[in-house]
Coordinates of C-alpha atoms and ligand atoms in Angstrom, one line a residue:
X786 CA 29.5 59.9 19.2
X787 CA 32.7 58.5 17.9
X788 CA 36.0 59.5 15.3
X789 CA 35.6 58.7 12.1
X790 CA 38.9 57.4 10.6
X791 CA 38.5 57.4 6.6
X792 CA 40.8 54.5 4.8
X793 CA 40.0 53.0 8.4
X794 CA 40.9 48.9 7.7
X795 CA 44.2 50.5 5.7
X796 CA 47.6 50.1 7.6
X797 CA 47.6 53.1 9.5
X798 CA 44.1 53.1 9.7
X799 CA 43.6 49.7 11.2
X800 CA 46.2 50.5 14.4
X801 CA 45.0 53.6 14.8
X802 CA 41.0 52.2 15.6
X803 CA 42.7 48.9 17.8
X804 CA 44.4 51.6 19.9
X805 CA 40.8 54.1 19.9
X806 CA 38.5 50.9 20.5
X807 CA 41.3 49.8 23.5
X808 CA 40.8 53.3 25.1
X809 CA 36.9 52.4 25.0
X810 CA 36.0 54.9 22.3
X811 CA 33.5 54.4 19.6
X812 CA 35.3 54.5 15.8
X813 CA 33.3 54.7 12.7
X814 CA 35.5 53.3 9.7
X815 CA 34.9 54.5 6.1
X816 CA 36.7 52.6 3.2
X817 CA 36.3 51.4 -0.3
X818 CA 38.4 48.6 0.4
X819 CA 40.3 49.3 -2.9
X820 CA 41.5 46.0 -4.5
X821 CA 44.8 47.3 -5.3
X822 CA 45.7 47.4 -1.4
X823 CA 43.6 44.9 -0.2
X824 CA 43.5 42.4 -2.6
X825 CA 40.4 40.0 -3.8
X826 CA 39.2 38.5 -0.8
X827 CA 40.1 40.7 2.4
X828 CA 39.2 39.1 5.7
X829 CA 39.1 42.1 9.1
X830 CA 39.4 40.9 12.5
X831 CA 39.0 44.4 13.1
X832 CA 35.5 44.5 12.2
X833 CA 34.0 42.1 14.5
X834 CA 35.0 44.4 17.8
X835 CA 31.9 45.5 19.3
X836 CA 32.8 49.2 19.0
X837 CA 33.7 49.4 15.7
X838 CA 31.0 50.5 13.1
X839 CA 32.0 49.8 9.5
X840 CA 30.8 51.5 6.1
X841 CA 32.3 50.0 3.1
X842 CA 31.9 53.6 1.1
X843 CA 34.4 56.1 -0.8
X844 CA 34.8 59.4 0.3
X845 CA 34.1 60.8 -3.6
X846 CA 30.6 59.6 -2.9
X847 CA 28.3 62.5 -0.7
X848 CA 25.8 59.8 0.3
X849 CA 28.6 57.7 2.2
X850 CA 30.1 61.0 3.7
X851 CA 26.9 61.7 5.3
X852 CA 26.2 58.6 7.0
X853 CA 29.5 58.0 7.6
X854 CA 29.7 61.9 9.5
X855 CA 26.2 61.4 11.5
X856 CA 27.9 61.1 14.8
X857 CA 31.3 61.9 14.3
X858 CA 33.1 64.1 17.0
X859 CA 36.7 64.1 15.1
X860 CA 37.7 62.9 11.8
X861 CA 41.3 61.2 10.8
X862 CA 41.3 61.6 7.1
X863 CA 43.6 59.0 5.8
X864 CA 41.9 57.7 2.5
X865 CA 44.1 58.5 -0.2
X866 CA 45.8 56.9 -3.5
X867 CA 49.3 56.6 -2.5
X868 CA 51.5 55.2 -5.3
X869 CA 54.1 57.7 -6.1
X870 CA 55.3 56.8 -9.3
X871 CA 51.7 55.7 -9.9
X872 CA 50.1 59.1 -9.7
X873 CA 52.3 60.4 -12.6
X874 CA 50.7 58.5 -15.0
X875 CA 47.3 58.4 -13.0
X876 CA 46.8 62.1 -12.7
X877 CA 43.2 62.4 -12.4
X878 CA 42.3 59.8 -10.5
X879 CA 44.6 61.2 -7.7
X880 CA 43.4 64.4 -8.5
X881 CA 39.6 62.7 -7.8
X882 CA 40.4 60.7 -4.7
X883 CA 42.4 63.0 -2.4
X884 CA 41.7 66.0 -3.4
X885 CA 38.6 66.1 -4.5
X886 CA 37.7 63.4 -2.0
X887 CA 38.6 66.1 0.3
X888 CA 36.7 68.8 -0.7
X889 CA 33.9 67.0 -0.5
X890 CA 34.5 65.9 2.9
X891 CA 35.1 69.3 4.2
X892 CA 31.9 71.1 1.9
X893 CA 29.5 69.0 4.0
X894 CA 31.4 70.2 7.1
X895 CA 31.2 74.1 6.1
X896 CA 27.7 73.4 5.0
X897 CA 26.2 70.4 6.9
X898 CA 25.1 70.1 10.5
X899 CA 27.5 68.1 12.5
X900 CA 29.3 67.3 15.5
X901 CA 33.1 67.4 14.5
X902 CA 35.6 69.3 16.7
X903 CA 38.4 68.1 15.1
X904 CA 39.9 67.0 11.9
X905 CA 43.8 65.0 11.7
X906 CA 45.0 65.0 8.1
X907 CA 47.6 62.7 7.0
X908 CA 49.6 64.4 5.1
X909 CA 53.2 63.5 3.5
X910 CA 56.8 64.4 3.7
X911 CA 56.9 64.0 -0.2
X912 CA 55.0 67.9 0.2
X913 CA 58.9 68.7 0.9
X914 CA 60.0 67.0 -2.3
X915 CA 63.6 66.6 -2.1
X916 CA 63.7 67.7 1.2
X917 CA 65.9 70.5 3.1
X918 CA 69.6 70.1 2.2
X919 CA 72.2 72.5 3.4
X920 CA 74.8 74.7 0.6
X921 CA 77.9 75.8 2.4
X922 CA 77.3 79.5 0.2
X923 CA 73.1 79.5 0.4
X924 CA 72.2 77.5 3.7
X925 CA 68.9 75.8 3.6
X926 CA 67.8 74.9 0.0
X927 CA 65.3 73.1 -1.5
X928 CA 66.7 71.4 -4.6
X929 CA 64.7 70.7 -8.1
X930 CA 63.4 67.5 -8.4
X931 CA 66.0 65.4 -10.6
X932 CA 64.7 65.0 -14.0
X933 CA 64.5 61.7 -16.3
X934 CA 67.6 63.0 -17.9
X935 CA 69.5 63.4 -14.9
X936 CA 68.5 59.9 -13.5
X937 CA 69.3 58.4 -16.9
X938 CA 72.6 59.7 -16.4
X939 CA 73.4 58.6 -12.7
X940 CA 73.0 62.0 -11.3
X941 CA 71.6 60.8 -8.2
X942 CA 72.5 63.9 -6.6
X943 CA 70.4 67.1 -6.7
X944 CA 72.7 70.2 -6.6
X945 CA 71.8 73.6 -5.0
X946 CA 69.0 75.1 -7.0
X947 CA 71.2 78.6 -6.7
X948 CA 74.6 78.0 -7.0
X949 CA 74.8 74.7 -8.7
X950 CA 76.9 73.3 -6.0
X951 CA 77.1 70.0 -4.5
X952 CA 74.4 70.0 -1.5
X953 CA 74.3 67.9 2.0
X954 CA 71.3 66.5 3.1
X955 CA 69.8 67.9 6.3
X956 CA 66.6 67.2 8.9
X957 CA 63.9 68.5 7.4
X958 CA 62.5 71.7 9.6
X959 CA 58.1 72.1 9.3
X960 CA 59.1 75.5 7.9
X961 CA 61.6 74.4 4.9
X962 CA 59.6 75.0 1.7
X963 CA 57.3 73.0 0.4
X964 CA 58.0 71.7 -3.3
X965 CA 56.1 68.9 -4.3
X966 CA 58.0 66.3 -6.8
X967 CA 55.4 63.9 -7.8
X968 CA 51.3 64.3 -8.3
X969 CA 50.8 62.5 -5.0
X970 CA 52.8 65.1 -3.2
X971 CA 50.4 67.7 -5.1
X972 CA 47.6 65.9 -3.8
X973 CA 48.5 65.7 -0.3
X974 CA 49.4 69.3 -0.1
X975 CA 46.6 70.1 -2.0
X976 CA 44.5 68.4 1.1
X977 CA 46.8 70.5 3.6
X978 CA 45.8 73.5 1.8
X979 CA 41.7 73.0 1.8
X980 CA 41.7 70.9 5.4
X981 CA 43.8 74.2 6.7
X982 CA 41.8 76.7 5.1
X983 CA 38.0 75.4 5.3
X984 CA 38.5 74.3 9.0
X985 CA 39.6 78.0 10.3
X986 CA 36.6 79.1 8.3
X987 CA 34.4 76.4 10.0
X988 CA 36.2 76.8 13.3
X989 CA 37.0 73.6 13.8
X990 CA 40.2 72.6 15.0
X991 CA 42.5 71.0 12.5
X992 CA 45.9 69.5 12.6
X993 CA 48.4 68.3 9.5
X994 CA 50.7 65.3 10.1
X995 CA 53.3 65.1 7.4
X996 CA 54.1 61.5 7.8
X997 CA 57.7 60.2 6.9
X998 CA 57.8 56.4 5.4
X999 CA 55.8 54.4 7.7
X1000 CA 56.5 50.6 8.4
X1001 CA 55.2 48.1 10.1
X1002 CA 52.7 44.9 10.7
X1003 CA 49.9 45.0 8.4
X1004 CA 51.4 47.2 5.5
X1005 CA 49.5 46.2 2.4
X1006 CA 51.5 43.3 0.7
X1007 CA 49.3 43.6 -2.3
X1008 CA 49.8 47.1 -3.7
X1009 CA 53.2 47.1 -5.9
X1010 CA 53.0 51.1 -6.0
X1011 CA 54.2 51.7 -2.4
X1012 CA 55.6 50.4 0.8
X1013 CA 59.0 49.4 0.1
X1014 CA 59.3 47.4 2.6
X1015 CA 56.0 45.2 1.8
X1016 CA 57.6 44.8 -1.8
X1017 CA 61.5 43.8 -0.7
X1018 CA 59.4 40.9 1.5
X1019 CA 57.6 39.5 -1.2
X1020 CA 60.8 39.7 -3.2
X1021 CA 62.3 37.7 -0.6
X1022 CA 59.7 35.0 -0.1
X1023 CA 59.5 34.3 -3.8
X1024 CA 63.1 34.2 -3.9
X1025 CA 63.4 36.7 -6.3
X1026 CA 66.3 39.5 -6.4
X1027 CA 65.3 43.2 -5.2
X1028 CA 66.4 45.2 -7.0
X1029 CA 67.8 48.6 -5.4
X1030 CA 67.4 51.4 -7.3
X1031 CA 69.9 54.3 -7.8
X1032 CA 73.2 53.2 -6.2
X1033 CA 71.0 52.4 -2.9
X1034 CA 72.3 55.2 -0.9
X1035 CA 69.3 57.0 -1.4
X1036 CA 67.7 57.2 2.5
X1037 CA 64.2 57.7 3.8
X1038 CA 63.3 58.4 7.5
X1039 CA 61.3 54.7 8.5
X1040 CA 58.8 55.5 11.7
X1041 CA 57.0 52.9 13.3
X1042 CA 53.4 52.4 12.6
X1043 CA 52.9 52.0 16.3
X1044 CA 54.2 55.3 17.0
X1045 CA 52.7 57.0 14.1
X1046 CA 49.3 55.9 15.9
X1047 CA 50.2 57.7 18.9
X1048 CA 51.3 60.9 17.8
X1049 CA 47.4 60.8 15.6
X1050 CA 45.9 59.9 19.4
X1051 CA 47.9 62.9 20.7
X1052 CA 46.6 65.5 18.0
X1053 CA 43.3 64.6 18.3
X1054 CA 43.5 64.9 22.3
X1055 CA 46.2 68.2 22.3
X1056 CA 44.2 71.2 21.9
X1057 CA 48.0 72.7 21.2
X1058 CA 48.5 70.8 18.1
X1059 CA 45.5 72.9 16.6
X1060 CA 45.9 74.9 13.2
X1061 CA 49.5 73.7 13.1
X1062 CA 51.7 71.2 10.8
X1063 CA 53.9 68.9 12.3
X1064 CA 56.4 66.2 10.8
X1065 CA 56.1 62.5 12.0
X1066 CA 58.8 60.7 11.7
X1067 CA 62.1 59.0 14.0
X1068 CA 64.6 61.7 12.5
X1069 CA 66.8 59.6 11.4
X1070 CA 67.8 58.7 7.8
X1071 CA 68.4 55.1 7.0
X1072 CA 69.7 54.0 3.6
X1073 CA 67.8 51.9 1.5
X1074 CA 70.1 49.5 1.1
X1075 CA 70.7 49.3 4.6
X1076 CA 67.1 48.5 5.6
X1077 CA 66.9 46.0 2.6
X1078 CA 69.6 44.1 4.0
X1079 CA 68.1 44.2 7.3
X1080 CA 65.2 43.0 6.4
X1081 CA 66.8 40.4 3.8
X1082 CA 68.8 38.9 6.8
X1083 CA 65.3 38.8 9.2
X1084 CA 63.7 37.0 7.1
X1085 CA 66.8 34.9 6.4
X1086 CA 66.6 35.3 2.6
X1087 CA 68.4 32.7 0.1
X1088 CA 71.2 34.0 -1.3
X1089 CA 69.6 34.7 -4.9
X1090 CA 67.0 37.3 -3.1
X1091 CA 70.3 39.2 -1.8
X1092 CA 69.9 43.0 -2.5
X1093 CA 71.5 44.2 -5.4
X1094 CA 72.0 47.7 -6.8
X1095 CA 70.1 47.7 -9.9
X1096 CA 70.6 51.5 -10.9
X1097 CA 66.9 51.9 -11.6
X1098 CA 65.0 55.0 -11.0
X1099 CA 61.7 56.1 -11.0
X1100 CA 60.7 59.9 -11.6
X1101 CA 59.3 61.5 -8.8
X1102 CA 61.5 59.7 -6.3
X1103 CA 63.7 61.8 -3.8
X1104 CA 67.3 61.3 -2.7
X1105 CA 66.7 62.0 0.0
X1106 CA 64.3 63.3 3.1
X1107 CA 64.3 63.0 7.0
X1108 CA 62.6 64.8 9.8
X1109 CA 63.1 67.6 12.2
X1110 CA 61.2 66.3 14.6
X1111 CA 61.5 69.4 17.4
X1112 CA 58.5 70.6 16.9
X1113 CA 56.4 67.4 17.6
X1114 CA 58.5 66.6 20.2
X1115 CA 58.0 69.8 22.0
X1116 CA 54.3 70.3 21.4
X1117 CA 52.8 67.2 21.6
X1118 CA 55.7 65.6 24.0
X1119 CA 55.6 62.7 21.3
X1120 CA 58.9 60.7 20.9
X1121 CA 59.8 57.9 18.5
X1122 CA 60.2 54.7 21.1
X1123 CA 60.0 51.8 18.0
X1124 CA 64.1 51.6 16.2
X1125 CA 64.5 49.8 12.8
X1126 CA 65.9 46.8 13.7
X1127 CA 63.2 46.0 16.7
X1128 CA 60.4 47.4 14.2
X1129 CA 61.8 45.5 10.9
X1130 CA 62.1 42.1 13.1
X1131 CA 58.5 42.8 14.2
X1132 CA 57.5 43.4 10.5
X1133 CA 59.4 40.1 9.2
X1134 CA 57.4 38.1 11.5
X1135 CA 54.3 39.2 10.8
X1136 CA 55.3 38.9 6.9
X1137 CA 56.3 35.2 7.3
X1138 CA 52.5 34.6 9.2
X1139 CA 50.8 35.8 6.3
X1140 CA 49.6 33.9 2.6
X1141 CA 52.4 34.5 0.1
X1142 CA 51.0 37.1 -2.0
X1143 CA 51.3 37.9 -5.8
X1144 CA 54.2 39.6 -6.6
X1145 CA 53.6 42.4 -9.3
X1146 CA 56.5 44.2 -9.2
X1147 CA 58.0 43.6 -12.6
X1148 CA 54.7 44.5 -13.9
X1149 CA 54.7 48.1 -12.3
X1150 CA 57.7 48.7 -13.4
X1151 CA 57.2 48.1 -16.8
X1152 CA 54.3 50.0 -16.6
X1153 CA 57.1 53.0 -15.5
X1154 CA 59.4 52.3 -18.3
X1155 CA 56.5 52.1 -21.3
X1156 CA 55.5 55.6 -20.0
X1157 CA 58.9 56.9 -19.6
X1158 CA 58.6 57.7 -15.7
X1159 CA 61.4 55.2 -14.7
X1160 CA 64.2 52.8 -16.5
Ligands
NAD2239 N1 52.2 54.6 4.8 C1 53.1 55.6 4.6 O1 54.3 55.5 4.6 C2 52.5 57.0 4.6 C3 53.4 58.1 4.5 C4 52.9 59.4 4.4 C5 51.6 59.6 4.4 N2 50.7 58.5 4.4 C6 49.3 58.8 4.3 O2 48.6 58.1 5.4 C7 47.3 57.7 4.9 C8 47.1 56.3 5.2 O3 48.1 55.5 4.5 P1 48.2 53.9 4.7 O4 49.6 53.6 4.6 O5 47.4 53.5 5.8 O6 47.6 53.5 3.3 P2 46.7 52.2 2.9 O7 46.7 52.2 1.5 O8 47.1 51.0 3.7 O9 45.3 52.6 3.4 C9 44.4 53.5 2.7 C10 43.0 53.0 2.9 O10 42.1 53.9 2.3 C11 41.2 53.2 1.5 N3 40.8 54.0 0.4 C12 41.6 54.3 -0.7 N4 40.9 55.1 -1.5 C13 39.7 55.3 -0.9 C14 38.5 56.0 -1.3 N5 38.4 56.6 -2.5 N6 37.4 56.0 -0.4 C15 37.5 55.3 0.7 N7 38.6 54.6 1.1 C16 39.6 54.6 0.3 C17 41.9 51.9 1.1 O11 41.0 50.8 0.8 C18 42.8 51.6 2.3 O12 42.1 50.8 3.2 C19 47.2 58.1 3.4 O13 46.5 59.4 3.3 C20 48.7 58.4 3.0 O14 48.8 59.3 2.0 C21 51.2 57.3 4.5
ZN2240 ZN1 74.4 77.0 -3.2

């Protein structure tokens, strides 16, 4: 028997069947290897451990899900189209892959013979949208995402969706509403939704990570639709300016890859984390100016490279969004041990080991602009 970790040779994916394989336990890997990730000619270390079992397959295709589900005692579902902006042009496609891919996944498991006990779902913190924020008159709101107009404008700010006032950000609690901004985020609670509902029906036990940005060695430094931190090191290496967008205040929660690997290990061994959502993430809010500058001066950028508010946007982006991480922290005794500047000096390195490659952000961005998502 082993896990089954769909997307298994993506970033997450990858760590997350090291760490299985170093614990002695059998991992099946199902991915498409999708050239926008992994580029044209993808080498795997990964693949030649003894017990790893590989099936280059996509999880829209029944024929791969059943061989791939044969033995499988758990499943960590983590194939998925993850560009943001991306999926607001690409609707179907993302429709297709995660949810669809999905359904499928979890049809043969209400209809199939199998072994699985357990599924993990990655899910998002974009299912939040903009996130919880606190109004002195309404307490905890969830704010409309900002429209094209707004952004155009410079109103980086959402306001209180009931009084109109101005809003602070706050640590997002599992229980704050869920108001999905962008297709992606539709997607991935779209997968919450069936994983949640078709596993109580099938009694098997499921758990829901809503993953805040993760970082780390071995982020894709192909795909110019996510990881902002895979794109600022290109930038960098190519000596090329990044461009912030907004006024670069905007703030994500970074976690560690190596510690979004353990809290996946701890839901599939905690029989507590079953039927329940919880937030991954360090539960703190970093500015994205602040970790482009980190990350400018680790990998000791020339000065042209230099961040640089550009005022850009993209529809679909949030202001902001970080964690409440109590719940994690109480049920699966999970901690964040990995902080940004030991994690971002760890990522640097491994950037400057690898082939310089291609650098196609301008192109996505134009992309954004001709279709009126972003300016
Ligand atoms: N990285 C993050 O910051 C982050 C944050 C929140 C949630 N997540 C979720 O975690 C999961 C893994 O993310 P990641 O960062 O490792 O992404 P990744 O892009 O590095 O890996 C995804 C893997 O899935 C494979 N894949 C894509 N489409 C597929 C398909 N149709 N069939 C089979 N394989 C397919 C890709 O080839 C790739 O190897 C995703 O579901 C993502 O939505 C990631
Ligand atoms: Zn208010």
């Amino acid at each position: 028997m082993y896990t089954l970790i769909t997307g298994g040779l993506g970033f997450i994916g990858s760590r997350l069947a090291y760490e299985l394989t170093a614990r002695g336990e059998e991992v099946f890997l199902l991915d498409n290897l999708s050239p926008q990730i992994h580029g044209d000619k993808p080498v795997f270390p990964l693949l030649e451990l003894p017990k790893i079992r590989f099936l280059q397959g996509d999880v829209t295709d029944l024929v791969a899900l059943e061989v791939a589900l044969a033995k499988a005692k758990a499943v960590v579902h983590l194939a998925a189209e993850t560009g943001t902006a991306q999926s607001m042009y690409e609707l179907a496609k993302y429709n297709a892959i995660n949810s669809q891919g999905t359904a499928l996944l979890l049809d043969y498991l209400v209809n199939k013979p199998h072994a699985v006990q357990k599924v993990v779902l990655a899910s998002s913190r974009s299912v939040y949208g903009e996130s919880a924020y606190l109004c002195a008159m309404d307490g905890m709101v969830t704010p409309h995402p900002r429209n094209y107009l707004a952004l155009l404008n410079k109103q980086w700010n959402p306001v209180c969706p009931v009084c109109g006032g101005n809003i602070e950000r706050m640590a997002t609690p599992e229980q704050a509403r869920v108001y999905p901004a962008s297709i992606y985020a539709a997607t991935k609670y779209a997968q919450e939704d069936l994983v949640r509902i078709a596993c109580a029906s099938a009694s098997i036990a499921a758990s829901i990570l809503r993953f805040q940005n993760v970082y780390g060695a071995g982020q894709s430094l192909h795909n110019p639709y996510t990881g902002i931190l895979s794109i600022f090191s290109t930038r960098i290496r190519k000596q090329k300016t990044i461009p912030i967008f907004e006024d670069g205040l905007e703030s994500r929660d970074f976690v560690h890859v190596n510690d979004v690997v353990k809290a996946i290990i701890a839901a599939l061994d905690s029989t507590d984390a079953n039927s329940i959502v919880l937030n991954v993430g360090s539960g703190v809010p970093s500015s994205v100016l602040k970790v482009a500058n980190l990350l400018f001066a680790a990998l000791s950028g020339s000065e042209i490279s230099r961040p640089t508010v550009s005022e850009q946007f993209r529809v679909g982006d949030i202001r902001h969004g970080y964690a409440d991480i109590r719940q994690i922290q109480k049920i699966l005794g999970w901690q964040p041990t990995v902080t940004l500047e030991t994690g971002i000096a760890e990522f640097a390195a491994w950037v400057e080991s690898q082939p310089l490659p291609e650098d196609r952000l301008d192109a996505a961005l134009a992309e954004l602009k001709a279709k009126r998502m972003g300016a």
